mmCIF file of C-alpha atoms and ligand atoms in Angstrom:
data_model
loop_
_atom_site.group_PDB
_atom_site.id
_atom_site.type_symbol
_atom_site.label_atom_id
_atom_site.label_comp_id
_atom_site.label_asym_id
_atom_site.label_seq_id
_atom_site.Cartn_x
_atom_site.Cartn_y
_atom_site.Cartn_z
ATOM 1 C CA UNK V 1 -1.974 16.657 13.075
ATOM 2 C CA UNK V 2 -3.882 15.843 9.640
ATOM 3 C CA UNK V 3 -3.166 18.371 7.246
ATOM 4 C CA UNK V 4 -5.794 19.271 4.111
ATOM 5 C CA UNK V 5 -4.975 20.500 1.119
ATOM 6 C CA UNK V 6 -7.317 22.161 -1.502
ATOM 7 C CA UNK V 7 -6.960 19.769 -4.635
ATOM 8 C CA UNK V 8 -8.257 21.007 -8.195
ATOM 9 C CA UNK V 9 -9.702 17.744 -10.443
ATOM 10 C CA UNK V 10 -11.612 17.208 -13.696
ATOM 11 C CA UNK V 11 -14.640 15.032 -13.555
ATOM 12 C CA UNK V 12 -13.961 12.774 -16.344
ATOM 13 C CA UNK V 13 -17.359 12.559 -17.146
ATOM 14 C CA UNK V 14 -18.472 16.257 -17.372
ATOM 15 C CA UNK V 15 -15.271 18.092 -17.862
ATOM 16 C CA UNK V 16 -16.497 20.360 -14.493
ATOM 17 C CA UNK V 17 -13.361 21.547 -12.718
ATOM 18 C CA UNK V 18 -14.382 21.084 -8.764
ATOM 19 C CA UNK V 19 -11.774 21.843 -5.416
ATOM 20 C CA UNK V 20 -11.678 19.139 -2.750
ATOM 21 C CA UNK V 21 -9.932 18.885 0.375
ATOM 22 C CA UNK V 22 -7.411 16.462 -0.055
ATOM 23 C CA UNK V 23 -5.492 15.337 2.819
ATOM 24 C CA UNK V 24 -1.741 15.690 3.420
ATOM 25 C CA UNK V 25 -0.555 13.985 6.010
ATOM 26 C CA UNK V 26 -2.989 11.881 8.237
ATOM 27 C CA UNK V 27 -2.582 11.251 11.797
ATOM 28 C CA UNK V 28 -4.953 7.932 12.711
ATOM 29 C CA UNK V 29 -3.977 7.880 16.269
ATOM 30 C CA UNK V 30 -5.597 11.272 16.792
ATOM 31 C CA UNK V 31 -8.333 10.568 13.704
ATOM 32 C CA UNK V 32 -8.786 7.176 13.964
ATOM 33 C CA UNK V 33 -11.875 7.958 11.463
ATOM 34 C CA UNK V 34 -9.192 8.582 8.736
ATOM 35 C CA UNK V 35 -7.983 4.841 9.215
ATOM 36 C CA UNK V 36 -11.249 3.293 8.730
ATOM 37 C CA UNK V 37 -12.104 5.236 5.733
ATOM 38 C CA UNK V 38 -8.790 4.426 4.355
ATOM 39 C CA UNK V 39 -9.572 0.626 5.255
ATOM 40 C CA UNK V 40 -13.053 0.931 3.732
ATOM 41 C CA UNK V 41 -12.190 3.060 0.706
ATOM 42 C CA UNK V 42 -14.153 5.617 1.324
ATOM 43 C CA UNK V 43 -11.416 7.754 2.126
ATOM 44 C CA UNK V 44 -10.953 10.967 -0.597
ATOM 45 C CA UNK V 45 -13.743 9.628 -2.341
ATOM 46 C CA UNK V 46 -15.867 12.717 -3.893
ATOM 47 C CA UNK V 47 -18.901 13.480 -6.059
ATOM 48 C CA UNK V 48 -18.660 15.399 -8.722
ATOM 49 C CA UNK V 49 -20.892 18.790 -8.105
ATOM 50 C CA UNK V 50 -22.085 19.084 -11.174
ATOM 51 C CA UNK V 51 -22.976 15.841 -12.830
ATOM 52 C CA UNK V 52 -22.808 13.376 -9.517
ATOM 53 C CA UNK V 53 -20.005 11.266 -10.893
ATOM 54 C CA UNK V 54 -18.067 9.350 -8.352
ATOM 55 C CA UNK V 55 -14.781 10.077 -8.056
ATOM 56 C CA UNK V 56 -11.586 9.592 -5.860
ATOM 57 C CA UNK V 57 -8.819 11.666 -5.489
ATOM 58 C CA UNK V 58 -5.320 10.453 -5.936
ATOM 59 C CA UNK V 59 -3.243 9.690 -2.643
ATOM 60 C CA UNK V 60 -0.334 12.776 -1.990
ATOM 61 C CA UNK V 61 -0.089 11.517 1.895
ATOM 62 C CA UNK V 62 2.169 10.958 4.715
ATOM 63 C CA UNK V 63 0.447 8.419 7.458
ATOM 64 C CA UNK V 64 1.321 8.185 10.541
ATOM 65 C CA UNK V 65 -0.344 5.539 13.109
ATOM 66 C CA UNK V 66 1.864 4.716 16.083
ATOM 67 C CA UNK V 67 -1.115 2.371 17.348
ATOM 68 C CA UNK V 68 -0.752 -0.078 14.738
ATOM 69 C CA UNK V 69 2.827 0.796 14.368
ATOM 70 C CA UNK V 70 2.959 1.825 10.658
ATOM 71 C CA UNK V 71 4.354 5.202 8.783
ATOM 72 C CA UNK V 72 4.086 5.388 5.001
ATOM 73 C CA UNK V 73 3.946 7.730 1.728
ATOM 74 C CA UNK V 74 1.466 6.967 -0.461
ATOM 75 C CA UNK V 75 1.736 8.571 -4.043
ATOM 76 C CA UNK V 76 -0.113 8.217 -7.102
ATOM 77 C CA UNK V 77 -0.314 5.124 -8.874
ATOM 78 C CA UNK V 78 1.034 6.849 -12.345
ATOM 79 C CA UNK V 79 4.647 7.587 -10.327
ATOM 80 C CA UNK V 80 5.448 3.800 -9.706
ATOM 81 C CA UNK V 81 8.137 3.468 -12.061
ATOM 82 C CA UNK V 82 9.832 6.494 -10.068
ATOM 83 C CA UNK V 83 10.197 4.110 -7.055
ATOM 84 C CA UNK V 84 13.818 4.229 -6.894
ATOM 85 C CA UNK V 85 13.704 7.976 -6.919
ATOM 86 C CA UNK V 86 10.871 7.786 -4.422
ATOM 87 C CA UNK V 87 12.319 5.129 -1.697
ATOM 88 C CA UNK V 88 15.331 7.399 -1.434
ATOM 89 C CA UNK V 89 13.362 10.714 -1.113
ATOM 90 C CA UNK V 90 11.080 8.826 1.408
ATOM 91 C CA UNK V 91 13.606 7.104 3.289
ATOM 92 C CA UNK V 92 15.162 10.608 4.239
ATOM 93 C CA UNK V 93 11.910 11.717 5.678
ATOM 94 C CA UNK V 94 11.276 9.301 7.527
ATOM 95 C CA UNK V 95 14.731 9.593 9.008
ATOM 96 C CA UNK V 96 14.351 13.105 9.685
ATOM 97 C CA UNK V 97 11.173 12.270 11.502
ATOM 98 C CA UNK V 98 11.544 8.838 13.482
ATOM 99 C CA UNK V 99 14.776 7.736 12.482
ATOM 100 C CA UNK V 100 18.993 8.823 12.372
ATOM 101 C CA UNK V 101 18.315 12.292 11.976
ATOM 102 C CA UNK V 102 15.154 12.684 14.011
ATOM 103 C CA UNK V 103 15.329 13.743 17.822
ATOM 104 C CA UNK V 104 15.862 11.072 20.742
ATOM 105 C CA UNK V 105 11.956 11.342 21.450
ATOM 106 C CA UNK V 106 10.933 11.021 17.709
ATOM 107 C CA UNK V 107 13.680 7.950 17.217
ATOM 108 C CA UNK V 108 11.478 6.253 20.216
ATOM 109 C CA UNK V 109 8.602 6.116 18.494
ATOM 110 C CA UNK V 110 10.475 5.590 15.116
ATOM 111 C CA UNK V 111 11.843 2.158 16.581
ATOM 112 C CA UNK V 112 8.022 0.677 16.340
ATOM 113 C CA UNK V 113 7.042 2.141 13.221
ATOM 114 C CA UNK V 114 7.249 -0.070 10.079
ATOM 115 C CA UNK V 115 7.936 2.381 7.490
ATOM 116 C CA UNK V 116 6.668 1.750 3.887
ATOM 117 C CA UNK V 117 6.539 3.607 0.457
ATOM 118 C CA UNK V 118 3.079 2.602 -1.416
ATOM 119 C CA UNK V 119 1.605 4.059 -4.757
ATOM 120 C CA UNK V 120 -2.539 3.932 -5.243
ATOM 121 C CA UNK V 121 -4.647 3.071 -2.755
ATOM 122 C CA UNK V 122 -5.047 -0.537 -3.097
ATOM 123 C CA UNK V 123 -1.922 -0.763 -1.500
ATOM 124 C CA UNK V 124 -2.241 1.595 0.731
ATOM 125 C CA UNK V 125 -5.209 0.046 2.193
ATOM 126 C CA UNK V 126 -3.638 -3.309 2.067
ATOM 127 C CA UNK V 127 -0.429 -2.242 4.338
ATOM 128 C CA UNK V 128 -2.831 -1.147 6.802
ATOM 129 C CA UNK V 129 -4.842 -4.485 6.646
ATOM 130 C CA UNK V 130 -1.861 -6.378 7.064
ATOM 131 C CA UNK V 131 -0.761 -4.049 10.328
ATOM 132 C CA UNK V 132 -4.189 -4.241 11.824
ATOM 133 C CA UNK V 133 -3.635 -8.099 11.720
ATOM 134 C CA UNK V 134 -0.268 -8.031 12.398
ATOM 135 C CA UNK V 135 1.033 -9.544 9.441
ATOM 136 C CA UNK V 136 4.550 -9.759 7.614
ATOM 137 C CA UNK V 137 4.153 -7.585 4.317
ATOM 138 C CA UNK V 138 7.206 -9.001 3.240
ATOM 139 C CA UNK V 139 6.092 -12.789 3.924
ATOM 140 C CA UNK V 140 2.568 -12.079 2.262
ATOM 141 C CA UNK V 141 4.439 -10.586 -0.956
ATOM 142 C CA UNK V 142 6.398 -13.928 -0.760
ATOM 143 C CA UNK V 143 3.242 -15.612 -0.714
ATOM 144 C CA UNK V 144 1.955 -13.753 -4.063
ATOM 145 C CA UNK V 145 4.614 -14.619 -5.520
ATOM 146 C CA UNK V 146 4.264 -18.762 -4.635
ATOM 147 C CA UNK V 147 0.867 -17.878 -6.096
ATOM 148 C CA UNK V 148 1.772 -16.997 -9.447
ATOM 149 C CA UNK V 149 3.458 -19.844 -9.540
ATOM 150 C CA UNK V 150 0.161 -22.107 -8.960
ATOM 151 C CA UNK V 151 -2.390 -20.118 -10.698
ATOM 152 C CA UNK V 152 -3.792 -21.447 -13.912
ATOM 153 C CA UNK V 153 -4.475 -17.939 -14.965
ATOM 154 C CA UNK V 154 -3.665 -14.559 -13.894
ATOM 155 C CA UNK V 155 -4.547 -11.197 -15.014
ATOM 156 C CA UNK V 156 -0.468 -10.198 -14.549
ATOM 157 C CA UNK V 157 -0.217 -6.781 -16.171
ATOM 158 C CA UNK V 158 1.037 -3.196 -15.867
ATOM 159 C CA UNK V 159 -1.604 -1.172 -13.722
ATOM 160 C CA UNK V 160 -2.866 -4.343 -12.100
ATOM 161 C CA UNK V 161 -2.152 -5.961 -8.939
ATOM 162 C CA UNK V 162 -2.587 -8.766 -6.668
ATOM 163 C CA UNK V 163 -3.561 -7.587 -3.157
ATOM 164 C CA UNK V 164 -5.256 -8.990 0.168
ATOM 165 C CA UNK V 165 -8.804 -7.827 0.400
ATOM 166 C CA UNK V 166 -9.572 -9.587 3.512
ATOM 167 C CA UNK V 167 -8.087 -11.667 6.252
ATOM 168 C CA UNK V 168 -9.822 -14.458 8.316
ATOM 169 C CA UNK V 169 -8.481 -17.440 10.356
ATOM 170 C CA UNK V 170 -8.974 -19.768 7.429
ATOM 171 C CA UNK V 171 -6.263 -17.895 5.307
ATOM 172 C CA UNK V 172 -6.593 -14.477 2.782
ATOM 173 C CA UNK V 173 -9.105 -13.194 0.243
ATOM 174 C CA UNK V 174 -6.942 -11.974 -2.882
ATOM 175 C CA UNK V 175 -8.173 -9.815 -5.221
ATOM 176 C CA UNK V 176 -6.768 -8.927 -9.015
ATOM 177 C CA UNK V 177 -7.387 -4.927 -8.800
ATOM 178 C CA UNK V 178 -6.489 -2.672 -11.711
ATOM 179 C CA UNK V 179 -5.247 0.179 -9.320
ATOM 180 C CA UNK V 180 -6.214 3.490 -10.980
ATOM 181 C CA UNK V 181 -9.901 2.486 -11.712
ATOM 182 C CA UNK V 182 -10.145 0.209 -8.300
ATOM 183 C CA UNK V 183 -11.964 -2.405 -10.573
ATOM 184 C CA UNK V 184 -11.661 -5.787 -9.585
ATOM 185 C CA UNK V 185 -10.604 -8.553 -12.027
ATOM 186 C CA UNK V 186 -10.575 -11.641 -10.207
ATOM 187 C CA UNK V 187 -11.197 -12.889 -6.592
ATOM 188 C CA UNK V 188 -9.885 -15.979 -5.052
ATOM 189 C CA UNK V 189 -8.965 -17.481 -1.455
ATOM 190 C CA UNK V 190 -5.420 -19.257 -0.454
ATOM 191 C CA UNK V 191 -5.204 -21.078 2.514
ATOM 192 C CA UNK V 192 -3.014 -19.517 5.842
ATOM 193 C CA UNK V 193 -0.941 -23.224 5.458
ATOM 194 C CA UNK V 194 0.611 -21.738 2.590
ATOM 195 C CA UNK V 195 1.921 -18.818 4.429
ATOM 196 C CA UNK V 196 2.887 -21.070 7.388
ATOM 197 C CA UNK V 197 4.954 -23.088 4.463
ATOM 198 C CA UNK V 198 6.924 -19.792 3.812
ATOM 199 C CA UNK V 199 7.809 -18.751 7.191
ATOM 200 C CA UNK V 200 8.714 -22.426 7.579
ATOM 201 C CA UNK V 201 11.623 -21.717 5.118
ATOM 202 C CA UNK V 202 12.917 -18.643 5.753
ATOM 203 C CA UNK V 203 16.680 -19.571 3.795
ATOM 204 C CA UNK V 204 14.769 -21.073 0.687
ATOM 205 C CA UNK V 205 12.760 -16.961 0.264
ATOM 206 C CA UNK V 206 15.612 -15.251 2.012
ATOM 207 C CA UNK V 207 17.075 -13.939 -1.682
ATOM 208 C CA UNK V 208 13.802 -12.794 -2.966
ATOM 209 C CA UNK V 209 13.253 -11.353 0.834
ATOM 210 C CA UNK V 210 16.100 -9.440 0.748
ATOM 211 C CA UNK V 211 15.379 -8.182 -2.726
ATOM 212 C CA UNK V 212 11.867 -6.577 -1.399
ATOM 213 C CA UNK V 213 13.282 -5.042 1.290
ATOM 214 C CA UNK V 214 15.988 -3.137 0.197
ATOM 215 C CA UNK V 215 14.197 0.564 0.101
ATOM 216 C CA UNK V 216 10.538 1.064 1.587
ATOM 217 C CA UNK V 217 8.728 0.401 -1.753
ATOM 218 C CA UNK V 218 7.994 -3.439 -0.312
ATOM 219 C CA UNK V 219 5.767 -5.149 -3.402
ATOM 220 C CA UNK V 220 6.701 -7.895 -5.495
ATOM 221 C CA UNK V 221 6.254 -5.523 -8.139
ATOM 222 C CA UNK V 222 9.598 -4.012 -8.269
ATOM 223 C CA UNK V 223 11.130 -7.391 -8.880
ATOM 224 C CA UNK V 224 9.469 -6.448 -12.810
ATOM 225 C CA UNK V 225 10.043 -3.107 -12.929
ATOM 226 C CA UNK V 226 13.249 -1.955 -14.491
ATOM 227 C CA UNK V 227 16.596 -3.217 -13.720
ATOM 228 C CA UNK V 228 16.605 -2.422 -9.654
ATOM 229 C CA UNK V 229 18.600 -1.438 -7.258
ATOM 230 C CA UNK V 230 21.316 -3.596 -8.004
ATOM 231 C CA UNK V 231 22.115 -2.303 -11.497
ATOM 232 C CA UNK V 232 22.467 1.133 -10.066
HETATM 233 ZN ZN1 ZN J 301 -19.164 15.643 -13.621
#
């Protein structure tokens, strides 16, 4: 099922108060629709009725696409520095869904669902990309990281990420996006050999690998936010 919700925002341009159905909880196998707009950020965008501003509502949303083999929770890009909070709250729904605590039928499914914990929808969008293509998340946030190391310049600050716009044989189009606003900073292209030079050393990445993957929040992100998980 995809679930609606009515959602009350400001238009920061005119101050009009508007409601817009905001969803929930998305199903793409049953509205496959849902994944393209999410894809094509379209998804939750909305016009303000009174002065025709653009706007986009903030992700509140559970996904669920057993095609692709992906579950996540998407929340607003202002509660990122809750992730630790979040992972654990997260983690225990998806284990009352598809996982330990879920039904034999449910923990089925469960086994081929990656699930993930993303904030804004930049990243949202980008763990779907990734699926579609059938991609590592974890390798590829290895791989941003290898880029920061080569970059002359990069626009590295809070509210602003690195994500993967587009994918194509030849390798991935990155894009600097500040993630509230959706404005892009900076585009470039790295080549697919790069990620090949990754999975070629899987002992070499296997600390920082094992630091993104402990809880569902999987972005090189938390490795600079606060002290972690393993100060707790
Ligand atoms: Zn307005």
């Amino acid at each position: 099922m995809s679930l609606f919700e009515t959602t009350t925002i400001q238009c920061p341009a005119c101050a009009t108060t508007s409601d817009f159905e905001a969803a929930g909880s998305v199903n793409a196998d049953r509205r496959p629709d849902l994944r393209d707009a999410i894809l094509d950020n379209t998804f939750q965008n909305v016009t303000c009725p009174s002065c025709g501003e653009a706007m986009r509502l903030e992700p509140v949303l559970n996904y669920l696409d057993v095609e692709l083999g992906l579950w996540l929770a998407a929340y607003p890009p202002r509660q990122i520095g809750d992730y630790l909070a979040l992972e654990d709250q997260v983690q225990g729904l998806f284990d009352e869904s598809y996982g330990a605590a879920a039904s034999e039928a449910a923990q089925t499914v469960g086994a081929s669902l990656r699930p993930r914990l993303t904030f804004g929808w930049p990243g949202t969008c980008e763990k779907l990309l990734l699926q579609q293509h059938g991609l590592d998340d974890v390798a590829i946030e290895l791989l941003k990281l290898d880029l920061l190391r080569r970059l002359p310049e990069a626009p590295l600050r809070p509210g602003v990420e690195l994500r993967v716009e587009r994918v194509s044989e030849a390798g991935f189009d990155f894009i600097w996006i500040e993630t509230a606003s959706e404005d892009i900073l900076q585009r470039f292209q790295a080549k697919r050999a790069l990620l090949s030079e990754i999975e070629a050393n899987p002992d070499g990445w296997a600390p920082l690998r094992s630091s993104l993957t402990q809880g569902l929040f999987v972005d090189m992100q938390k490795l600079y936010l606060g002290a972690g998980r393993d100060a707790a």
